[in-house]
Amino acid sequence: GIASYYYSFSNNGGTVIGTNDVASPGQLAGASQGNISVYVWAVDAVGNIGAATSDYIVVDSLPPSFQSWSSSPIDLTKYHTGDYDVIVTITDISGLSAAPQFRYRIGSDAYSGWLNGSLITGGGGTWNYLLTIPMAASPNTWFNRSGENLSYQVNVTDIHAQTNSITRVEFINNVS
């Protein structure tokens, strides 16, 4: 029968180089982020060492990351007559549990309710989402709220329930 197992991030089958564990399943510490190959092989009671077999696991101990931001218009002024659109790029090794949520406010007004971002493109660990803040958010127009700050909070969670949040501020400029 099997006396013990060996685990490693390298193919060391046929040797005793690896983490030895007499009670399967074992634990292999020190994995880096990403798609990791784990190799397992056994030693029998006589001392014969078997060949390794492997499988891939995803190691994700970090929350999603906000990578880049762009907005339209680039500078929000009181003369803008439409919605304020923000595009955020989010990355995560494992995937997102849902669309990022956002809420906004102008000046010291109460925050809006939480809204879902709209997926533009995504997959393979990178997603681009559109966050639209309506012109009527003020509840007036941008013109009526010039000189104040538009604040928006964004929350995103990955499939392992790791969350990242950020608050951003845009000044509603008095000049065009």
Short mmCIF file of N, CA and C in Angstrom, two decimals:
data_model
loop_
_atom_site.label_atom_id
_atom_site.label_comp_id
_atom_site.label_asym_id
_atom_site.label_seq_id
_atom_site.Cartn_x
_atom_site.Cartn_y
_atom_site.Cartn_z
N GLY A 1 0.80 -1.18 0.00
CA GLY A 1 0.00 0.00 0.00
C GLY A 1 0.85 1.25 0.00
N ILE A 2 0.21 2.37 -0.09
CA ILE A 2 0.87 3.67 -0.13
C ILE A 2 1.29 4.07 1.28
N ALA A 3 2.55 4.45 1.43
CA ALA A 3 3.07 4.89 2.72
C ALA A 3 2.93 6.40 2.88
N SER A 4 3.18 7.16 1.80
CA SER A 4 3.03 8.62 1.86
C SER A 4 2.95 9.20 0.45
N TYR A 5 2.57 10.46 0.42
CA TYR A 5 2.46 11.20 -0.83
C TYR A 5 3.47 12.34 -0.81
N TYR A 6 3.85 12.78 -2.00
CA TYR A 6 4.68 13.98 -2.16
C TYR A 6 3.93 14.96 -3.06
N TYR A 7 4.06 16.25 -2.71
CA TYR A 7 3.44 17.33 -3.47
C TYR A 7 4.52 18.32 -3.83
N SER A 8 4.38 18.91 -5.01
CA SER A 8 5.37 19.91 -5.43
C SER A 8 4.78 20.77 -6.55
N PHE A 9 5.38 21.95 -6.74
CA PHE A 9 5.04 22.78 -7.89
C PHE A 9 5.90 22.40 -9.10
N SER A 10 6.85 21.50 -8.90
CA SER A 10 7.73 21.01 -9.98
C SER A 10 7.53 19.51 -10.14
N ASN A 11 7.81 19.02 -11.32
CA ASN A 11 7.66 17.60 -11.58
C ASN A 11 8.89 16.86 -11.03
N ASN A 12 8.81 16.49 -9.75
CA ASN A 12 9.89 15.76 -9.08
C ASN A 12 9.54 14.30 -8.86
N GLY A 13 8.59 13.79 -9.66
CA GLY A 13 8.18 12.39 -9.52
C GLY A 13 9.38 11.47 -9.62
N GLY A 14 9.35 10.39 -8.87
CA GLY A 14 10.45 9.44 -8.84
C GLY A 14 11.52 9.83 -7.84
N THR A 15 11.31 10.95 -7.11
CA THR A 15 12.28 11.40 -6.10
C THR A 15 11.54 11.65 -4.79
N VAL A 16 12.28 12.03 -3.77
CA VAL A 16 11.68 12.42 -2.49
C VAL A 16 11.81 13.93 -2.30
N ILE A 17 11.94 14.67 -3.40
CA ILE A 17 12.03 16.13 -3.34
C ILE A 17 10.63 16.69 -3.48
N GLY A 18 10.10 17.21 -2.39
CA GLY A 18 8.75 17.76 -2.36
C GLY A 18 8.25 17.78 -0.93
N THR A 19 7.01 18.17 -0.77
CA THR A 19 6.39 18.19 0.55
C THR A 19 5.81 16.81 0.82
N ASN A 20 6.31 16.15 1.87
CA ASN A 20 5.87 14.81 2.21
C ASN A 20 4.64 14.89 3.10
N ASP A 21 3.68 14.01 2.83
CA ASP A 21 2.44 13.98 3.61
C ASP A 21 2.00 12.52 3.75
N VAL A 22 1.87 12.06 4.98
CA VAL A 22 1.46 10.67 5.21
C VAL A 22 -0.06 10.53 5.26
N ALA A 23 -0.78 11.64 5.33
CA ALA A 23 -2.25 11.60 5.38
C ALA A 23 -2.81 12.44 4.25
N SER A 24 -3.24 11.80 3.18
CA SER A 24 -3.81 12.52 2.05
C SER A 24 -5.21 12.98 2.43
N PRO A 25 -5.74 14.13 2.06
CA PRO A 25 -5.09 15.10 1.19
C PRO A 25 -4.15 16.02 1.97
N GLY A 26 -3.12 16.45 1.31
CA GLY A 26 -2.11 17.30 1.95
C GLY A 26 -2.31 18.76 1.65
N GLN A 27 -1.41 19.55 2.20
CA GLN A 27 -1.40 20.98 1.96
C GLN A 27 -0.04 21.36 1.42
N LEU A 28 -0.03 22.18 0.40
CA LEU A 28 1.20 22.64 -0.22
C LEU A 28 1.23 24.15 -0.11
N ALA A 29 2.06 24.68 0.76
CA ALA A 29 2.13 26.12 0.99
C ALA A 29 3.07 26.78 -0.01
N GLY A 30 2.90 28.09 -0.17
CA GLY A 30 3.83 28.88 -0.96
C GLY A 30 3.45 29.05 -2.41
N ALA A 31 2.21 28.79 -2.78
CA ALA A 31 1.80 28.96 -4.17
C ALA A 31 1.71 30.44 -4.52
N SER A 32 2.11 30.79 -5.72
CA SER A 32 1.97 32.16 -6.20
C SER A 32 0.58 32.35 -6.81
N GLN A 33 0.21 33.59 -7.10
CA GLN A 33 -1.08 33.90 -7.72
C GLN A 33 -1.13 33.33 -9.13
N GLY A 34 -2.29 32.91 -9.55
CA GLY A 34 -2.48 32.50 -10.94
C GLY A 34 -2.79 31.03 -11.11
N ASN A 35 -2.62 30.55 -12.33
CA ASN A 35 -2.84 29.15 -12.67
C ASN A 35 -1.57 28.38 -12.33
N ILE A 36 -1.68 27.45 -11.41
CA ILE A 36 -0.52 26.75 -10.87
C ILE A 36 -0.64 25.25 -11.15
N SER A 37 0.47 24.66 -11.56
CA SER A 37 0.52 23.21 -11.70
C SER A 37 0.95 22.61 -10.37
N VAL A 38 0.21 21.61 -9.92
CA VAL A 38 0.56 20.88 -8.70
C VAL A 38 0.81 19.43 -9.10
N TYR A 39 1.96 18.90 -8.68
CA TYR A 39 2.36 17.53 -8.99
C TYR A 39 2.24 16.68 -7.73
N VAL A 40 1.75 15.46 -7.89
CA VAL A 40 1.56 14.54 -6.78
C VAL A 40 2.11 13.17 -7.20
N TRP A 41 2.85 12.54 -6.28
CA TRP A 41 3.31 11.17 -6.51
C TRP A 41 3.36 10.46 -5.17
N ALA A 42 3.46 9.14 -5.21
CA ALA A 42 3.37 8.34 -3.98
C ALA A 42 4.60 7.46 -3.81
N VAL A 43 4.80 7.09 -2.53
CA VAL A 43 5.83 6.13 -2.16
C VAL A 43 5.09 4.98 -1.46
N ASP A 44 5.38 3.75 -1.89
CA ASP A 44 4.70 2.63 -1.25
C ASP A 44 5.47 2.15 -0.02
N ALA A 45 4.90 1.18 0.68
CA ALA A 45 5.48 0.69 1.93
C ALA A 45 6.86 0.05 1.73
N VAL A 46 7.17 -0.40 0.54
CA VAL A 46 8.46 -1.01 0.25
C VAL A 46 9.51 0.05 -0.10
N GLY A 47 9.07 1.27 -0.44
CA GLY A 47 9.99 2.35 -0.81
C GLY A 47 10.01 2.67 -2.28
N ASN A 48 9.15 2.03 -3.07
CA ASN A 48 9.07 2.36 -4.50
C ASN A 48 8.43 3.73 -4.66
N ILE A 49 9.05 4.55 -5.49
CA ILE A 49 8.56 5.92 -5.72
C ILE A 49 7.92 5.96 -7.10
N GLY A 50 6.68 6.45 -7.13
CA GLY A 50 5.94 6.48 -8.38
C GLY A 50 6.19 7.74 -9.19
N ALA A 51 5.70 7.73 -10.42
CA ALA A 51 5.76 8.90 -11.29
C ALA A 51 4.72 9.92 -10.82
N ALA A 52 4.96 11.16 -11.18
CA ALA A 52 4.06 12.24 -10.77
C ALA A 52 2.89 12.37 -11.75
N THR A 53 1.77 12.78 -11.21
CA THR A 53 0.65 13.22 -12.02
C THR A 53 0.38 14.66 -11.62
N SER A 54 -0.26 15.44 -12.49
CA SER A 54 -0.44 16.86 -12.17
C SER A 54 -1.83 17.34 -12.53
N ASP A 55 -2.15 18.47 -11.97
CA ASP A 55 -3.39 19.16 -12.29
C ASP A 55 -3.14 20.65 -12.07
N TYR A 56 -4.00 21.47 -12.65
CA TYR A 56 -3.91 22.91 -12.48
C TYR A 56 -4.91 23.38 -11.43
N ILE A 57 -4.49 24.31 -10.62
CA ILE A 57 -5.39 24.98 -9.68
C ILE A 57 -5.24 26.47 -9.89
N VAL A 58 -6.26 27.23 -9.50
CA VAL A 58 -6.20 28.68 -9.56
C VAL A 58 -6.01 29.18 -8.14
N VAL A 59 -4.94 29.94 -7.93
CA VAL A 59 -4.69 30.55 -6.63
C VAL A 59 -5.06 32.02 -6.74
N ASP A 60 -6.06 32.44 -5.97
CA ASP A 60 -6.54 33.82 -6.01
C ASP A 60 -6.79 34.28 -4.58
N SER A 61 -5.85 34.99 -4.02
CA SER A 61 -6.00 35.49 -2.66
C SER A 61 -6.13 37.01 -2.63
N LEU A 62 -6.30 37.62 -3.80
CA LEU A 62 -6.39 39.07 -3.89
C LEU A 62 -7.75 39.50 -4.44
N PRO A 63 -8.25 40.66 -4.01
CA PRO A 63 -9.52 41.15 -4.56
C PRO A 63 -9.32 41.65 -5.99
N PRO A 64 -10.43 41.88 -6.70
CA PRO A 64 -10.32 42.47 -8.03
C PRO A 64 -9.61 43.81 -7.96
N SER A 65 -9.01 44.21 -9.07
CA SER A 65 -8.23 45.45 -9.11
C SER A 65 -8.82 46.42 -10.14
N PHE A 66 -8.92 47.70 -9.75
CA PHE A 66 -9.32 48.74 -10.69
C PHE A 66 -8.07 49.15 -11.46
N GLN A 67 -8.06 48.96 -12.78
CA GLN A 67 -6.85 49.21 -13.57
C GLN A 67 -6.82 50.57 -14.23
N SER A 68 -7.93 51.00 -14.80
CA SER A 68 -7.93 52.29 -15.50
C SER A 68 -9.33 52.88 -15.51
N TRP A 69 -9.36 54.18 -15.71
CA TRP A 69 -10.61 54.93 -15.71
C TRP A 69 -10.59 55.90 -16.89
N SER A 70 -11.73 56.09 -17.52
CA SER A 70 -11.90 57.15 -18.51
C SER A 70 -13.32 57.67 -18.36
N SER A 71 -13.54 58.90 -18.80
CA SER A 71 -14.88 59.47 -18.65
C SER A 71 -15.24 60.28 -19.89
N SER A 72 -16.53 60.47 -20.08
CA SER A 72 -17.05 61.31 -21.14
C SER A 72 -18.18 62.14 -20.57
N PRO A 73 -18.00 63.45 -20.55
CA PRO A 73 -16.85 64.18 -21.05
C PRO A 73 -15.63 63.99 -20.14
N ILE A 74 -14.44 64.29 -20.69
CA ILE A 74 -13.21 64.18 -19.89
C ILE A 74 -13.26 65.13 -18.71
N ASP A 75 -13.69 66.37 -18.96
CA ASP A 75 -13.88 67.36 -17.90
C ASP A 75 -15.35 67.72 -17.83
N LEU A 76 -15.96 67.46 -16.70
CA LEU A 76 -17.38 67.75 -16.51
C LEU A 76 -17.56 69.23 -16.20
N THR A 77 -18.28 69.93 -17.06
CA THR A 77 -18.53 71.36 -16.84
C THR A 77 -20.03 71.59 -16.72
N LYS A 78 -20.37 72.77 -16.26
CA LYS A 78 -21.79 73.11 -16.12
C LYS A 78 -22.49 73.20 -17.47
N TYR A 79 -21.73 73.29 -18.57
CA TYR A 79 -22.32 73.40 -19.90
C TYR A 79 -22.60 72.04 -20.55
N HIS A 80 -22.18 70.96 -19.90
CA HIS A 80 -22.45 69.64 -20.45
C HIS A 80 -23.95 69.36 -20.35
N THR A 81 -24.51 68.81 -21.42
CA THR A 81 -25.98 68.64 -21.47
C THR A 81 -26.42 67.18 -21.48
N GLY A 82 -25.52 66.26 -21.22
CA GLY A 82 -25.91 64.85 -21.23
C GLY A 82 -25.48 64.14 -19.96
N ASP A 83 -25.57 62.82 -20.02
CA ASP A 83 -25.14 61.99 -18.90
C ASP A 83 -23.62 62.05 -18.75
N TYR A 84 -23.13 61.67 -17.61
CA TYR A 84 -21.70 61.55 -17.36
C TYR A 84 -21.38 60.07 -17.37
N ASP A 85 -20.56 59.63 -18.31
CA ASP A 85 -20.23 58.22 -18.48
C ASP A 85 -18.80 57.95 -18.02
N VAL A 86 -18.65 56.91 -17.22
CA VAL A 86 -17.34 56.49 -16.74
C VAL A 86 -17.11 55.06 -17.22
N ILE A 87 -15.93 54.80 -17.77
CA ILE A 87 -15.55 53.44 -18.14
C ILE A 87 -14.43 53.01 -17.22
N VAL A 88 -14.62 51.88 -16.56
CA VAL A 88 -13.62 51.35 -15.63
C VAL A 88 -13.17 49.98 -16.14
N THR A 89 -11.86 49.75 -16.07
CA THR A 89 -11.29 48.46 -16.39
C THR A 89 -10.93 47.76 -15.09
N ILE A 90 -11.43 46.53 -14.94
CA ILE A 90 -11.23 45.74 -13.72
C ILE A 90 -10.56 44.44 -14.10
N THR A 91 -9.58 44.02 -13.28
CA THR A 91 -8.92 42.73 -13.52
C THR A 91 -9.05 41.84 -12.29
N ASP A 92 -9.11 40.54 -12.55
CA ASP A 92 -9.12 39.55 -11.47
C ASP A 92 -8.77 38.19 -12.07
N ILE A 93 -7.99 37.42 -11.36
CA ILE A 93 -7.54 36.11 -11.84
C ILE A 93 -8.69 35.12 -12.01
N SER A 94 -9.64 35.10 -11.08
CA SER A 94 -10.68 34.07 -11.07
C SER A 94 -11.96 34.44 -11.79
N GLY A 95 -12.32 35.70 -11.73
CA GLY A 95 -13.58 36.13 -12.31
C GLY A 95 -14.39 36.91 -11.31
N LEU A 96 -15.31 37.68 -11.82
CA LEU A 96 -16.16 38.52 -10.98
C LEU A 96 -17.45 37.78 -10.65
N SER A 97 -17.98 38.04 -9.46
CA SER A 97 -19.23 37.38 -9.08
C SER A 97 -20.44 38.03 -9.74
N ALA A 98 -20.31 39.30 -10.09
CA ALA A 98 -21.39 40.06 -10.72
C ALA A 98 -20.80 41.36 -11.26
N ALA A 99 -21.62 42.12 -11.92
CA ALA A 99 -21.19 43.44 -12.40
C ALA A 99 -20.83 44.31 -11.21
N PRO A 100 -19.86 45.21 -11.37
CA PRO A 100 -19.58 46.14 -10.27
C PRO A 100 -20.81 47.01 -10.01
N GLN A 101 -20.96 47.40 -8.77
CA GLN A 101 -22.06 48.28 -8.40
C GLN A 101 -21.50 49.66 -8.11
N PHE A 102 -22.30 50.68 -8.38
CA PHE A 102 -21.87 52.04 -8.10
C PHE A 102 -23.04 52.86 -7.62
N ARG A 103 -22.71 53.95 -6.91
CA ARG A 103 -23.70 54.93 -6.51
C ARG A 103 -23.02 56.29 -6.56
N TYR A 104 -23.81 57.35 -6.59
CA TYR A 104 -23.25 58.67 -6.79
C TYR A 104 -24.01 59.71 -5.97
N ARG A 105 -23.38 60.88 -5.84
CA ARG A 105 -24.05 62.02 -5.22
C ARG A 105 -23.36 63.29 -5.70
N ILE A 106 -24.05 64.39 -5.59
CA ILE A 106 -23.47 65.69 -5.90
C ILE A 106 -23.49 66.52 -4.62
N GLY A 107 -22.33 67.16 -4.37
CA GLY A 107 -22.21 67.96 -3.16
C GLY A 107 -22.45 67.11 -1.93
N SER A 108 -23.29 67.60 -1.04
CA SER A 108 -23.58 66.87 0.20
C SER A 108 -24.92 66.14 0.13
N ASP A 109 -25.49 66.03 -1.07
CA ASP A 109 -26.74 65.27 -1.22
C ASP A 109 -26.53 63.82 -0.78
N ALA A 110 -27.62 63.14 -0.50
CA ALA A 110 -27.53 61.71 -0.18
C ALA A 110 -27.10 60.94 -1.43
N TYR A 111 -26.44 59.81 -1.21
CA TYR A 111 -26.07 58.95 -2.33
C TYR A 111 -27.31 58.35 -2.97
N SER A 112 -27.21 58.09 -4.26
CA SER A 112 -28.26 57.36 -4.97
C SER A 112 -28.28 55.92 -4.44
N GLY A 113 -29.24 55.14 -4.90
CA GLY A 113 -29.20 53.70 -4.61
C GLY A 113 -28.09 53.05 -5.42
N TRP A 114 -27.75 51.81 -5.09
CA TRP A 114 -26.70 51.10 -5.82
C TRP A 114 -27.22 50.68 -7.19
N LEU A 115 -26.40 50.88 -8.20
CA LEU A 115 -26.73 50.54 -9.58
C LEU A 115 -25.68 49.57 -10.12
N ASN A 116 -26.05 48.76 -11.10
CA ASN A 116 -25.09 47.86 -11.74
C ASN A 116 -24.43 48.52 -12.93
N GLY A 117 -23.12 48.31 -13.06
CA GLY A 117 -22.42 48.75 -14.25
C GLY A 117 -22.83 47.87 -15.43
N SER A 118 -22.66 48.41 -16.65
CA SER A 118 -23.01 47.67 -17.88
C SER A 118 -21.73 47.15 -18.53
N LEU A 119 -21.69 45.85 -18.78
CA LEU A 119 -20.52 45.24 -19.39
C LEU A 119 -20.36 45.74 -20.82
N ILE A 120 -19.14 46.21 -21.13
CA ILE A 120 -18.81 46.60 -22.50
C ILE A 120 -18.08 45.45 -23.18
N THR A 121 -16.97 45.02 -22.58
CA THR A 121 -16.20 43.87 -23.06
C THR A 121 -15.65 43.16 -21.84
N GLY A 122 -15.35 41.89 -21.99
CA GLY A 122 -14.77 41.21 -20.85
C GLY A 122 -14.49 39.75 -21.08
N GLY A 123 -13.63 39.25 -20.22
CA GLY A 123 -13.24 37.85 -20.25
C GLY A 123 -11.74 37.74 -20.12
N GLY A 124 -11.27 36.56 -19.76
CA GLY A 124 -9.85 36.33 -19.66
C GLY A 124 -9.18 37.13 -18.56
N GLY A 125 -9.92 37.53 -17.56
CA GLY A 125 -9.34 38.24 -16.43
C GLY A 125 -9.45 39.75 -16.50
N THR A 126 -9.98 40.32 -17.60
CA THR A 126 -10.11 41.77 -17.74
C THR A 126 -11.50 42.10 -18.24
N TRP A 127 -12.14 43.06 -17.56
CA TRP A 127 -13.49 43.49 -17.92
C TRP A 127 -13.55 45.00 -17.99
N ASN A 128 -14.32 45.52 -18.93
CA ASN A 128 -14.59 46.95 -19.05
C ASN A 128 -16.07 47.18 -18.81
N TYR A 129 -16.37 48.07 -17.88
CA TYR A 129 -17.75 48.37 -17.52
C TYR A 129 -18.04 49.85 -17.70
N LEU A 130 -19.28 50.13 -18.11
CA LEU A 130 -19.78 51.49 -18.24
C LEU A 130 -20.64 51.82 -17.02
N LEU A 131 -20.33 52.94 -16.38
CA LEU A 131 -21.12 53.46 -15.26
C LEU A 131 -21.72 54.78 -15.75
N THR A 132 -23.03 54.86 -15.84
CA THR A 132 -23.68 56.07 -16.35
C THR A 132 -24.36 56.82 -15.22
N ILE A 133 -23.96 58.08 -15.06
CA ILE A 133 -24.57 58.97 -14.06
C ILE A 133 -25.43 59.96 -14.83
N PRO A 134 -26.75 59.89 -14.65
CA PRO A 134 -27.63 60.72 -15.47
C PRO A 134 -27.50 62.21 -15.15
N MET A 135 -27.72 63.03 -16.20
CA MET A 135 -27.67 64.47 -16.02
C MET A 135 -28.67 64.91 -14.94
N ALA A 136 -29.78 64.23 -14.84
CA ALA A 136 -30.81 64.60 -13.87
C ALA A 136 -30.45 64.17 -12.46
N ALA A 137 -29.22 63.68 -12.25
CA ALA A 137 -28.81 63.19 -10.94
C ALA A 137 -28.77 64.31 -9.91
N SER A 138 -28.76 65.52 -10.36
CA SER A 138 -28.43 66.63 -9.46
C SER A 138 -29.43 67.03 -8.38
N PRO A 139 -30.68 66.98 -8.39
CA PRO A 139 -31.71 66.57 -9.33
C PRO A 139 -31.99 67.59 -10.43
N ASN A 140 -31.18 68.62 -10.51
CA ASN A 140 -31.34 69.61 -11.58
C ASN A 140 -30.42 69.25 -12.74
N THR A 141 -29.75 70.21 -13.31
CA THR A 141 -28.81 69.95 -14.39
C THR A 141 -27.40 70.21 -13.89
N TRP A 142 -26.39 69.85 -14.69
CA TRP A 142 -25.01 70.13 -14.31
C TRP A 142 -24.82 71.64 -14.12
N PHE A 143 -25.54 72.43 -14.93
CA PHE A 143 -25.42 73.89 -14.86
C PHE A 143 -25.81 74.38 -13.46
N ASN A 144 -26.89 73.85 -12.92
CA ASN A 144 -27.37 74.27 -11.60
C ASN A 144 -26.44 73.84 -10.48
N ARG A 145 -25.58 72.85 -10.72
CA ARG A 145 -24.71 72.32 -9.66
C ARG A 145 -23.23 72.63 -9.90
N SER A 146 -22.94 73.58 -10.75
CA SER A 146 -21.54 73.91 -11.04
C SER A 146 -20.84 74.36 -9.76
N GLY A 147 -19.56 74.05 -9.69
CA GLY A 147 -18.77 74.39 -8.50
C GLY A 147 -18.86 73.34 -7.40
N GLU A 148 -19.63 72.28 -7.62
CA GLU A 148 -19.75 71.22 -6.63
C GLU A 148 -19.03 69.96 -7.12
N ASN A 149 -18.86 69.00 -6.23
CA ASN A 149 -18.23 67.74 -6.57
C ASN A 149 -19.27 66.67 -6.86
N LEU A 150 -19.03 65.92 -7.91
CA LEU A 150 -19.77 64.69 -8.17
C LEU A 150 -18.91 63.57 -7.61
N SER A 151 -19.42 62.84 -6.62
CA SER A 151 -18.70 61.72 -6.02
C SER A 151 -19.39 60.43 -6.43
N TYR A 152 -18.58 59.42 -6.75
CA TYR A 152 -19.17 58.12 -7.02
C TYR A 152 -18.32 57.02 -6.40
N GLN A 153 -19.00 56.04 -5.83
CA GLN A 153 -18.37 54.89 -5.19
C GLN A 153 -18.60 53.68 -6.07
N VAL A 154 -17.56 52.85 -6.19
CA VAL A 154 -17.67 51.63 -6.99
C VAL A 154 -17.21 50.45 -6.13
N ASN A 155 -18.01 49.39 -6.11
CA ASN A 155 -17.69 48.13 -5.40
C ASN A 155 -17.68 46.99 -6.40
N VAL A 156 -16.69 46.12 -6.27
CA VAL A 156 -16.64 44.93 -7.13
C VAL A 156 -16.19 43.75 -6.28
N THR A 157 -16.75 42.57 -6.56
CA THR A 157 -16.48 41.36 -5.79
C THR A 157 -16.15 40.22 -6.76
N ASP A 158 -15.13 39.43 -6.41
CA ASP A 158 -14.79 38.28 -7.27
C ASP A 158 -15.54 37.04 -6.80
N ILE A 159 -15.34 35.93 -7.51
CA ILE A 159 -16.09 34.72 -7.21
C ILE A 159 -15.71 34.09 -5.88
N HIS A 160 -14.64 34.59 -5.24
CA HIS A 160 -14.23 34.09 -3.93
C HIS A 160 -14.65 35.05 -2.81
N ALA A 161 -15.56 35.98 -3.13
CA ALA A 161 -16.13 36.95 -2.18
C ALA A 161 -15.10 37.96 -1.68
N GLN A 162 -14.06 38.19 -2.45
CA GLN A 162 -13.08 39.24 -2.12
C GLN A 162 -13.54 40.53 -2.79
N THR A 163 -13.63 41.61 -2.01
CA THR A 163 -14.21 42.86 -2.49
C THR A 163 -13.18 43.98 -2.52
N ASN A 164 -13.33 44.85 -3.51
CA ASN A 164 -12.54 46.07 -3.59
C ASN A 164 -13.51 47.22 -3.80
N SER A 165 -13.22 48.35 -3.16
CA SER A 165 -14.08 49.53 -3.25
C SER A 165 -13.22 50.76 -3.45
N ILE A 166 -13.79 51.74 -4.14
CA ILE A 166 -13.10 53.00 -4.34
C ILE A 166 -14.13 54.11 -4.44
N THR A 167 -13.76 55.31 -4.00
CA THR A 167 -14.58 56.50 -4.19
C THR A 167 -13.78 57.47 -5.04
N ARG A 168 -14.42 57.98 -6.09
CA ARG A 168 -13.77 58.94 -6.99
C ARG A 168 -14.59 60.23 -7.00
N VAL A 169 -13.92 61.33 -7.28
CA VAL A 169 -14.57 62.64 -7.25
C VAL A 169 -14.26 63.40 -8.54
N GLU A 170 -15.28 63.99 -9.12
CA GLU A 170 -15.15 64.84 -10.32
C GLU A 170 -15.75 66.20 -9.98
N PHE A 171 -15.00 67.25 -10.23
CA PHE A 171 -15.46 68.61 -9.98
C PHE A 171 -16.30 69.08 -11.16
N ILE A 172 -17.48 69.65 -10.88
CA ILE A 172 -18.33 70.20 -11.94
C ILE A 172 -17.85 71.63 -12.16
N ASN A 173 -17.08 71.80 -13.21
CA ASN A 173 -16.36 73.04 -13.48
C ASN A 173 -17.32 74.17 -13.92
N ASN A 174 -16.97 75.39 -13.55
CA ASN A 174 -17.77 76.57 -13.93
C ASN A 174 -17.47 77.05 -15.35
N VAL A 175 -16.38 76.60 -15.93
CA VAL A 175 -15.99 77.06 -17.27
C VAL A 175 -16.05 75.90 -18.24
N SER A 176 -16.14 76.26 -19.51
CA SER A 176 -16.21 75.19 -20.53
C SER A 176 -14.84 74.79 -21.02
#
